[in-house]
Each structure stands twice: as structure tokens, then as C-alpha cells.
């Protein structure tokens, strides 16, 4: 009895909420499995699924073009954003005053909150016409999506990189300088190495954000379902194809089951990234 | 040039490029949007056929949906975080993996599942409330994360002192831990509001892209972010770039105000 007046009830409620959270989260994945089963249960589902041809009218549900699209766009964004973000982080970490650093963190945090449709709007306004002018074709392309996505994940990368550089003890830098290392040598051989877990963690968070982005990519990638032939040809990613085809295939159809499978692939990718971040990026 | 500073110069150049990129994005949105951002634009209804005109219902929808979602998910997220941090919980590692995975889940995947469950199984219409459900699923893991970080920021000594004075675990949570972390919780709430206001993918499939005059919780309705996407990709008005940009400026100002306010309140609480 005494236990109830001292928070036994509260504890029970908190435990129940945590349990509901677990059930809801696992239920989300279970609902995807339930939807995907209609297709996965068919004979030769996998060979159909991992074909490179998407033509639902002819019963061809190859999702390879979208996997390729997702990987290429994400990699393209990384190649552009990671060096820029490292530059931002290194420059900010050089700042001497705490006020400057505090301001930088606030500014980067605000920039991570800029909605993805804003980046999509800018992509349509500037990037797509630029690609069209430079290489011809429609302009809607994997390249345009990569550029837009690179700028979108740049604040996230910069923030994580900056914070992990800040966590490197000042004594390590001073020790390196005392041994006669130049600032560059200290940066490469001491600061980056000591900050590696944090940098890795930031990298994986940024990859997850890029892989899961939908609207900014959907607006500029063109939505072509064939396997893209080059960086400047239009394509589609797993996320953009889900939003494009959700209106085409209502729940219960085979096409919708394939969308569920694509969502499951994305969730699996996110889970792998989370586990990798735990293994390589544990910041302690 | 000072010896051994080459890479630092390279970093400074990269910094300048990144800053220029963002100045270009924000500048072009402001440049295109500001001329169209009039009082009339903010306070009138959009044209049902072309999508042009005002954005009053989008403003209302954004406020209502984000507000309702936060009211529901803030206590739920805090509860999960408190239980995980303050009590000895079994399966804490599983919960953490699930939280991190859901946190990075693409929002369109959440939209896909909410559409199947709410619209398909429960026969909810595509509406504001269905959109709120999707936002709640998106925001719950985020609230658990920010609340967990806020609780981590409370020194362990506070808890031990409270327990040593004879307070129960629940009294310690209520009287010591939560008040001590309140400032950070408020800031996290502001971040959540900003994140939800910018959400579009999940809402397009659960709350629809309706611009009609009919307003109800059970009727479809779009938020500012969805409206930007809608008029820029499907809209038919002549000045759709400018209208989308003006909506974008409104949305960004809204987000900036929310972040600034939450920061001010957090400062005051400290």
C-alpha cells in the first residue's frame, strides 16, 4: 500500500508507456511485413524483385533501379558535403572565443531545421536549369538530386563534425604543438584521429538523413523508373518511388506490397546504420 | 603564409563555399518570395482550382496539427525517457535500438504505415487527424531522444542528494530531475515543433493536398510545407514560383520564431 503512495502508480504508468512505445515501433515494422507478405509469398518473388525492370503492367517489379538511385544520390551528396562540412568544422573549431562557437552551433542548429521543400524549391529554381544548361537533357537528374541533398545534409554533418572536434582535449593539441608539429600536422595526425568515433557517428547520421530524404529529392530527380544510364539522367530512389506510387497502388494490390518491401529495405538500412554507429561511433 | 597552415586555408575556402551555398539558397527564397508576401496573401484563402492566392488555411492547419501533435507526444516521449533513464529497465538496449531506428526512419515510410493502418484498417478519412497521427509517430522517438538528453544533463549528485534525504524515486523525478532539466526540455520541444512544421512527405499521403474552404478535423487539409510542394509541382497559377517562395519565407520565419521563443523561455527557466 505504501508503495502506491510513493509512486508505484506513476512507475506503472511510465512502464506501460514504454511498453506501448516498444509495441508501436515493432508494430510499424510488422505492418510493413504484413503488407509485403502478399508479394513475398509468391513463387519466384525474389528474382522478380531484384530484377532491373519496373513495369507493373507487365508484372515486372524490379526495384534495382530505385536501390541504385538511392545509393548513387546518397554517395553523390556525401562526396560533395563531407569535405565542405569538414572545412566548416575545422574553421569553426579554430575560432578562439566561446561566443563565436556558441553562435556557430546555434546557426547550424537552425539550418538543420530548414524544411526539405525549401531545398526542393531551390533545386527546381536553380540546380535543374543549371544541369539542363550545362549537359542538356531534362535537367531533372541524379546529379541535381545529389547537389540539393548535399546542401541539405551539410548543416547536419558540420554540426556533428564540429562537436566531435571540440571534444578533442586541448592538451592533445598542445602536446602535439610542443613536439614541433605544424597546425596541419596536428590537425591530421592528432585532432582527426582523436575525433574519429565522433566523425564516424556524424557521418552515419548524415547518411541516414540523406537516404531517408523524400521531398527534396522527389522534386528534382525526374521520377524515371528505368535503370539510370548516367549521373545526368533522370532516375528515382526508394523513397521517391514510394510517394509517387502510393496514389497509383491502393493498399491490398501487388504494387502496394512491393512499396512495403521497399519501405522494409529502407528500415533495414536504417537499422544497420544505427548498429554501425553504435559499434564504430560510440562517443565516450 | 605561416608554415604548415595549408590545410587550414583549404578548410577556410571550403567554409566560404558552404556559406555561399546557403546564402544562395536563403537569398533566392527571400528574393523571390518577399515581393509576394503581403498581408492579403497571409490572410486570404487560396484558389481551389489553381492553388494560388492566400495561405490562411495552411497557416491554421500548420499551427493546429503541430500543436496537437506536440500536446500528445511531449508527455509520451518524456514518460518513455524517464522510465528508461530513472528506473532499472529491462530491454533498455532494445528500446534504444528501436528509438534510434525510428528516429532515422524516412517519414514517407511512416506515412505508408499510417495510411495502411488508419485509412485502410480503421477507415479514417485522409484528414487533419490522420496527419496528426502520422506526425505523432514521427515525433515520438524524437521526443524520447531530446528528453533523454535533457535527463542525462542532470548531475547524478542531485538524484543522490534527493534520495539520501529520504525522497522516493518518483518524488526525486518530479521535484528534482524534471525541474532541473526543464530548460533543455523546452528547447527540445522547440526543435520538435520546427521539425514537424517542415514535414511534408508523410502529410501528403495522410492529410492530403486539399485547398478548399471546408475546414474540419476530419477533412483533408495541407500545411505550409505541403503547400510549397503542391503549388510548385502541381499548381497552375502563373506566379507559382513566387507564391511558393512567399509560403517558404512564411514557414521559415515561423520556424525561426518558434526556435527563438523556445530558446528565450529556456534561458528564462535557467
XYZ file of C-alpha atoms in Angstrom:
554
model
C 0.000 0.000 0.000
C 2.777 2.376 0.942
C 4.415 1.716 -2.403
C 1.425 3.159 -4.277
C 1.519 6.464 -2.480
C 5.216 6.677 -3.157
C 4.991 6.458 -6.886
C 4.119 2.848 -7.587
C 1.230 4.014 -9.751
C 3.439 6.502 -11.569
C 6.017 3.838 -12.184
C 3.348 1.526 -13.567
C 2.129 4.244 -15.957
C 5.649 5.021 -17.147
C 6.348 1.334 -17.720
C 3.092 0.991 -19.653
C 4.014 3.970 -21.863
C 7.436 2.479 -22.579
C 5.760 -0.832 -23.430
C 3.342 0.920 -25.807
C 6.327 2.624 -27.448
C 8.008 -0.749 -27.997
C 4.812 -2.322 -29.323
C 4.068 0.643 -31.613
C 7.587 0.662 -33.032
C 7.692 -3.063 -33.649
C 4.100 -2.878 -34.899
C 5.193 -0.383 -37.560
C 7.664 -2.909 -38.932
C 5.138 -5.721 -38.507
C 2.550 -3.791 -40.533
C 5.087 -3.478 -43.355
C 5.783 -7.229 -43.205
C 2.076 -7.956 -43.268
C 1.664 -5.842 -46.380
C 4.799 -7.205 -48.014
C 3.820 -10.826 -47.423
C 1.276 -10.812 -50.243
C 4.148 -10.425 -52.700
C 6.899 -12.269 -50.845
C 4.707 -15.380 -50.609
C 4.562 -15.718 -54.387
C 6.812 -18.118 -56.287
C 9.986 -16.504 -57.686
C 9.208 -13.271 -55.872
C 12.856 -12.523 -55.180
C 14.068 -12.901 -58.763
C 11.250 -10.614 -59.869
C 12.041 -8.159 -57.080
C 15.743 -7.864 -57.750
C 15.342 -7.527 -61.487
C 16.330 -4.251 -63.085
C 12.993 -3.601 -64.763
C 9.954 -1.837 -63.286
C 6.784 -2.320 -65.293
C 3.806 -3.165 -63.093
C 1.510 -3.512 -66.110
C 3.609 -6.432 -67.310
C 4.032 -7.809 -63.834
C 7.653 -6.780 -63.573
C 8.503 -5.382 -60.170
C 12.280 -4.970 -60.250
C 13.338 -2.490 -57.568
C 17.004 -2.446 -58.568
C 16.717 0.955 -60.353
C 15.494 2.535 -57.112
C 18.176 0.903 -54.970
C 20.798 2.132 -57.441
C 19.162 5.578 -57.418
C 19.183 5.767 -53.607
C 22.813 4.630 -53.353
C 24.092 6.904 -56.141
C 22.267 10.010 -54.902
C 23.391 9.413 -51.311
C 27.002 8.796 -52.335
C 26.961 11.868 -54.580
C 25.673 14.005 -51.723
C 28.375 12.596 -49.425
C 31.195 13.288 -51.871
C 30.157 16.937 -52.048
C 29.013 17.536 -48.469
C 31.672 15.770 -46.387
C 34.683 17.887 -47.491
C 32.642 21.083 -47.172
C 31.424 20.071 -43.716
C 34.957 19.189 -42.612
C 36.070 22.618 -43.800
C 33.266 24.284 -41.848
C 34.022 22.249 -38.722
C 37.777 22.874 -38.835
C 37.328 26.609 -39.429
C 34.816 26.945 -36.599
C 36.942 24.878 -34.217
C 39.796 27.330 -34.879
C 37.738 30.212 -33.509
C 39.114 31.347 -30.191
C 36.124 32.930 -28.445
C 33.413 30.830 -26.834
C 30.781 33.313 -28.017
C 31.698 32.680 -31.661
C 31.447 28.929 -31.165
C 28.140 29.193 -29.360
C 26.767 31.313 -32.173
C 28.047 28.809 -34.753
C 26.299 25.914 -33.024
C 23.032 27.884 -32.868
C 23.256 28.885 -36.543
C 23.971 25.310 -37.644
C 21.105 24.008 -35.496
C 18.709 26.483 -37.119
C 19.956 25.487 -40.583
C 19.299 21.783 -39.851
C 15.670 22.814 -39.279
C 15.211 24.345 -42.748
C 12.393 22.272 -44.316
C 13.266 19.932 -47.179
C 10.709 21.527 -49.514
C 12.739 24.747 -49.357
C 15.728 22.851 -50.738
C 13.462 21.247 -53.313
C 12.186 24.664 -54.373
C 15.745 25.933 -54.746
C 16.680 22.801 -56.718
C 13.851 23.447 -59.189
C 14.714 27.114 -59.371
C 18.481 26.891 -59.869
C 20.015 23.413 -59.933
C 17.752 21.781 -62.520
C 18.067 24.682 -65.035
C 21.826 24.724 -64.428
C 22.190 20.998 -65.175
C 19.954 21.432 -68.233
C 22.116 24.289 -69.499
C 25.423 22.551 -68.857
C 24.782 18.978 -70.033
C 21.488 19.199 -71.882
C 18.624 16.776 -71.339
C 15.732 17.497 -68.992
C 17.906 18.704 -66.122
C 15.956 16.550 -63.698
C 18.674 14.093 -62.748
C 20.561 12.105 -60.150
C 23.177 14.871 -60.226
C 20.642 17.585 -59.390
C 19.272 15.432 -56.563
C 22.805 14.873 -55.254
C 23.588 18.599 -55.236
C 20.346 19.513 -53.471
C 20.816 16.720 -50.947
C 24.450 17.695 -50.329
C 23.423 21.185 -49.225
C 20.579 19.765 -47.209
C 22.751 17.428 -45.097
C 25.626 19.930 -44.891
C 24.455 21.556 -41.603
C 23.936 18.132 -40.004
C 27.424 16.977 -40.985
C 29.004 20.288 -39.956
C 27.335 20.271 -36.549
C 28.386 16.702 -35.724
C 31.925 17.160 -37.081
C 32.374 20.429 -35.185
C 31.148 18.941 -31.926
C 33.415 15.910 -32.219
C 36.435 18.143 -32.963
C 35.526 20.246 -29.921
C 35.593 17.153 -27.720
C 39.277 16.527 -28.525
C 41.142 17.544 -25.345
C 43.105 20.767 -25.759
C 46.083 19.084 -24.063
C 46.437 16.702 -27.035
C 46.743 19.633 -29.448
C 49.148 21.436 -27.152
C 51.252 18.310 -26.717
C 51.414 17.886 -30.473
C 52.431 21.537 -30.935
C 55.053 21.226 -28.202
C 56.610 18.327 -30.084
C 57.084 20.674 -33.021
C 54.134 19.679 -35.208
C 52.701 22.329 -37.515
C 48.968 23.141 -37.163
C 48.293 20.991 -40.262
C 50.150 18.031 -38.830
C 48.296 18.412 -35.537
C 45.001 18.522 -37.414
C 45.618 15.386 -39.483
C 47.582 13.269 -37.039
C 46.044 14.222 -33.709
C 42.707 16.036 -33.937
C 41.103 13.951 -36.710
C 42.329 10.686 -35.222
C 41.179 11.519 -31.708
C 37.810 12.683 -33.061
C 37.340 9.654 -35.337
C 34.475 7.981 -33.392
C 32.545 11.259 -33.321
C 33.239 11.947 -37.007
C 32.066 8.431 -37.905
C 28.923 8.879 -35.855
C 28.145 12.165 -37.596
C 28.811 10.572 -40.973
C 26.363 7.737 -40.294
C 23.667 10.123 -39.018
C 24.079 12.203 -42.167
C 23.900 9.115 -44.376
C 20.659 8.100 -42.667
C 19.240 11.567 -43.261
C 20.261 11.567 -46.929
C 18.972 8.040 -47.558
C 15.618 8.817 -45.959
C 15.024 12.199 -47.596
C 11.987 12.205 -49.835
C 10.579 15.549 -50.923
C 13.718 17.497 -51.826
C 14.835 14.560 -53.990
C 11.413 13.859 -55.455
C 11.132 17.429 -56.726
C 14.347 17.354 -58.783
C 15.115 13.724 -59.695
C 12.598 13.317 -62.501
C 10.978 10.051 -61.399
C 12.126 7.850 -64.249
C 11.801 4.172 -63.348
C 14.374 2.707 -65.748
C 17.883 1.965 -64.569
C 19.699 5.321 -64.876
C 22.425 5.294 -67.533
C 24.464 8.197 -66.228
C 24.659 10.774 -63.445
C 22.835 13.297 -65.552
C 19.919 11.065 -66.496
C 16.671 11.166 -64.524
C 16.011 8.418 -62.007
C 14.160 7.566 -58.839
C 15.076 6.494 -55.320
C 13.330 4.100 -52.947
C 11.707 6.976 -51.052
C 10.590 8.965 -54.100
C 9.135 5.870 -55.753
C 7.087 5.103 -52.631
C 5.494 8.559 -52.629
C 4.944 8.572 -56.401
C 3.293 5.157 -56.489
C 1.254 5.359 -53.290
C -1.516 7.088 -55.189
C -1.272 4.541 -58.022
C -1.456 1.358 -55.958
C -4.036 1.313 -53.146
C -3.324 -0.997 -50.163
C -4.062 -4.609 -50.993
C -2.709 -4.545 -54.531
C 0.520 -6.269 -55.524
C 2.148 -2.942 -56.333
C 1.470 -1.683 -52.809
C 3.037 -4.850 -51.405
C 6.199 -4.001 -53.343
C 6.143 -0.488 -51.853
C 6.013 -2.146 -48.416
C 9.056 -4.221 -49.373
C 10.888 -1.050 -50.417
C 9.983 0.539 -47.070
C 11.277 -2.572 -45.290
C 14.565 -2.301 -47.199
C 14.886 1.318 -46.043
C 14.130 0.386 -42.423
C 16.692 -2.419 -42.617
C 19.255 0.069 -43.926
C 18.486 2.451 -41.037
C 18.840 -0.364 -38.502
C 22.227 -1.321 -39.956
C 23.351 2.335 -39.773
C 22.225 2.528 -36.135
C 24.168 -0.609 -35.229
C 27.258 0.599 -37.125
C 27.083 3.945 -35.306
C 26.931 2.051 -32.034
C 29.936 -0.068 -32.950
C 32.242 2.490 -34.572
C 30.888 5.813 -33.462
C 30.319 5.346 -29.739
C 31.283 8.724 -28.316
C 32.651 8.130 -24.842
C 51.945 32.491 -45.125
C 52.577 30.750 -41.820
C 54.195 27.339 -42.252
C 52.015 24.263 -42.031
C 48.714 26.085 -42.404
C 47.856 24.964 -45.927
C 45.067 22.624 -44.888
C 43.618 25.255 -42.623
C 43.474 27.599 -45.618
C 41.750 24.860 -47.615
C 39.249 24.476 -44.770
C 38.586 28.211 -44.780
C 37.917 28.113 -48.547
C 35.537 25.155 -48.119
C 33.807 27.069 -45.323
C 33.359 30.027 -47.639
C 31.878 27.802 -50.361
C 29.441 26.226 -47.902
C 28.405 29.631 -46.554
C 27.958 30.948 -50.082
C 25.772 27.939 -50.956
C 23.469 28.615 -48.050
C 23.416 32.331 -48.702
C 22.384 31.478 -52.279
C 19.517 29.237 -51.133
C 18.134 31.528 -48.442
C 18.775 34.605 -50.558
C 16.948 33.239 -53.589
C 13.933 32.204 -51.491
C 13.780 35.668 -49.916
C 14.371 37.396 -53.253
C 11.569 35.508 -54.970
C 9.191 35.406 -52.040
C 9.333 38.782 -50.306
C 7.545 40.828 -53.021
C 4.553 38.471 -52.825
C 4.464 38.362 -49.061
C 1.614 40.774 -48.376
C -0.966 40.960 -45.623
C -3.569 39.914 -48.169
C -1.509 36.808 -49.028
C -1.351 35.741 -45.376
C -4.983 36.411 -44.586
C -6.928 35.104 -47.568
C -7.980 31.722 -48.893
C -6.270 30.009 -51.817
C -7.919 29.488 -55.176
C -9.417 25.986 -55.233
C -8.555 25.240 -58.821
C -5.143 26.795 -59.360
C -3.675 26.681 -55.860
C -2.710 30.350 -55.999
C -3.956 33.079 -53.704
C -3.637 33.244 -49.951
C -2.343 30.794 -47.379
C -4.592 31.397 -44.358
C -5.870 27.799 -44.077
C -2.323 26.454 -44.432
C -1.199 28.678 -41.547
C -4.097 27.457 -39.403
C -3.503 23.813 -40.337
C 0.204 24.025 -39.562
C -0.450 25.556 -36.143
C -3.254 23.160 -35.239
C -1.502 19.990 -36.387
C 1.896 20.792 -34.883
C 0.268 21.964 -31.646
C -1.972 18.933 -31.262
C 0.874 16.545 -32.080
C 3.161 18.149 -29.513
C 0.469 18.089 -26.817
C 0.096 14.349 -27.386
C 3.697 13.285 -27.904
C 5.598 15.519 -25.441
C 4.282 13.732 -22.312
C 4.544 10.339 -24.017
C 8.147 10.946 -25.044
C 9.091 12.281 -21.611
C 7.472 9.253 -19.957
C 9.477 6.766 -22.041
C 12.714 8.694 -21.471
C 12.116 8.936 -17.715
C 11.338 5.239 -17.447
C 14.458 4.307 -19.406
C 16.791 6.656 -17.544
C 15.460 6.735 -13.983
C 14.286 3.172 -13.431
C 16.180 -0.012 -13.936
C 14.510 -1.073 -17.137
C 14.756 -4.450 -18.748
C 15.333 -4.442 -22.502
C 16.756 -0.910 -22.348
C 19.141 -1.758 -25.221
C 16.275 -2.996 -27.414
C 14.327 0.165 -26.685
C 17.343 2.255 -27.594
C 17.887 0.479 -30.928
C 14.213 0.844 -31.740
C 14.275 4.544 -30.807
C 17.342 5.243 -32.941
C 15.975 3.290 -35.917
C 12.568 5.005 -35.746
C 14.289 8.366 -35.361
C 16.062 7.926 -38.687
C 13.119 6.210 -40.399
C 12.166 8.018 -43.627
C 8.964 9.911 -42.904
C 7.358 8.550 -46.066
C 7.654 5.056 -44.530
C 5.709 6.324 -41.518
C 3.179 7.803 -43.937
C 2.889 4.458 -45.728
C 2.184 2.560 -42.497
C -0.191 5.169 -41.050
C -2.082 5.168 -44.349
C -2.471 1.381 -44.238
C -3.444 1.227 -40.555
C -5.573 4.383 -40.108
C -7.103 4.728 -43.560
C -7.080 1.077 -44.592
C -7.947 -0.763 -41.380
C -9.704 1.830 -39.199
C -11.435 3.601 -42.097
C -10.291 7.069 -41.023
C -10.556 9.561 -43.881
C -7.467 11.273 -45.285
C -7.673 14.212 -42.907
C -6.011 16.531 -40.411
C -6.367 13.951 -37.621
C -4.815 11.184 -39.709
C -1.993 13.619 -40.470
C -1.621 14.294 -36.740
C -1.325 10.557 -36.143
C 1.486 10.372 -38.702
C 3.207 13.387 -37.112
C 2.842 11.780 -33.676
C 4.539 8.586 -34.903
C 7.328 10.708 -36.419
C 7.736 12.844 -33.303
C 7.517 10.265 -30.507
C 11.032 8.842 -30.990
C 12.364 12.412 -31.384
C 10.783 13.465 -28.067
C 12.217 10.363 -26.375
C 15.643 11.351 -27.711
C 15.603 15.026 -26.682
C 14.038 14.216 -23.286
C 16.673 11.521 -22.746
C 19.445 14.035 -23.493
C 17.869 16.558 -21.102
C 17.722 13.939 -18.318
C 21.341 12.966 -18.954
C 22.288 16.600 -18.365
C 21.071 16.489 -14.757
C 24.057 15.775 -12.462
C 23.854 12.399 -10.736
C 24.584 14.156 -7.424
C 21.143 15.835 -7.499
C 19.441 12.447 -7.559
C 21.643 11.003 -4.855
C 21.111 14.020 -2.606
C 17.365 13.777 -3.019
C 17.312 10.029 -2.343
C 19.603 10.487 0.673
C 17.099 12.986 2.121
C 14.524 10.229 2.084
C 12.628 11.128 -1.070
C 11.227 8.256 -3.100
C 12.340 7.687 -6.677
C 9.151 9.231 -8.052
C 9.445 12.257 -5.752
C 13.023 12.685 -6.949
C 11.880 12.615 -10.570
C 9.022 15.035 -10.022
C 10.661 17.518 -7.678
C 14.314 17.368 -8.700
C 15.111 15.751 -12.039
C 12.359 17.229 -14.226
C 12.638 20.797 -12.826
C 16.413 20.635 -13.304
C 16.045 19.539 -16.935
C 13.083 21.793 -17.777
C 15.085 24.361 -19.750
C 16.534 21.719 -22.033
C 13.143 20.043 -22.398
C 11.618 23.321 -23.597
C 14.406 23.761 -26.125
C 13.872 20.205 -27.347
C 10.180 20.945 -27.696
C 11.042 23.923 -29.903
C 13.250 21.754 -32.118
C 10.431 19.221 -32.391
C 7.969 21.930 -33.420
C 10.393 23.188 -36.079
C 10.935 19.668 -37.389
C 7.189 18.952 -37.557
C 6.372 22.271 -39.245
C 8.785 21.362 -42.037
C 7.402 17.864 -42.538
C 5.823 17.195 -45.901
C 6.248 13.662 -47.282
C 4.158 11.841 -44.678
C 1.479 14.537 -44.702
C 0.945 14.461 -48.457
C -0.289 10.861 -48.197
C -2.144 11.118 -44.866
C -3.552 14.660 -44.725
C -3.907 15.338 -48.440
C -3.345 18.442 -50.530
C -6.792 19.987 -50.262
C -7.151 23.761 -50.649
C -10.937 24.031 -50.400
C -12.755 26.232 -47.922
C -14.199 23.396 -45.902
C -12.310 23.044 -42.606
C -12.697 20.197 -40.145
C -10.524 17.785 -38.217
C -11.979 15.024 -40.362
C -11.443 16.889 -43.628
C -8.233 16.899 -45.655
C -6.014 19.924 -45.333
C -2.474 20.865 -46.179
C 0.239 22.512 -44.125
C 2.579 25.282 -45.317
C 5.318 22.809 -46.246
C 2.919 20.669 -48.289
C 1.536 23.798 -49.937
C 5.024 24.769 -51.159
C 5.443 21.353 -52.742
C 1.926 21.368 -54.154
C 1.931 24.721 -55.910
C 5.498 24.325 -57.131
C 4.933 20.888 -58.695
C 1.177 20.691 -59.387
C -0.040 24.255 -59.180
C -1.382 26.085 -62.215
C -1.005 29.743 -61.279
C 1.295 31.927 -63.326
C 3.391 33.202 -60.428
C 3.703 29.837 -58.726
C 7.448 30.195 -58.083
C 6.872 33.432 -56.212
C 3.819 32.099 -54.360
C 5.771 29.008 -53.293
C 8.716 31.165 -52.225
C 6.476 33.512 -50.258
C 4.998 30.483 -48.490
C 8.562 29.291 -47.875
C 9.550 32.622 -46.319
C 6.471 32.457 -44.070
C 7.346 28.909 -42.996
C 10.978 29.765 -42.271
C 10.013 32.871 -40.291
C 7.567 30.729 -38.318
C 10.273 28.142 -37.591
C 12.797 30.812 -36.629
C 10.291 32.429 -34.250
C 9.488 29.069 -32.628
C 13.178 28.264 -32.145
C 13.917 31.750 -30.822
C 10.954 31.655 -28.409
C 11.836 28.243 -27.043
C 15.400 29.432 -26.546
C 14.199 32.551 -24.717
C 11.921 30.528 -22.435
C 14.748 28.065 -21.765
C 17.082 30.957 -20.847
C 14.447 32.349 -18.522
C 13.950 28.962 -16.859
C 17.671 28.600 -16.287
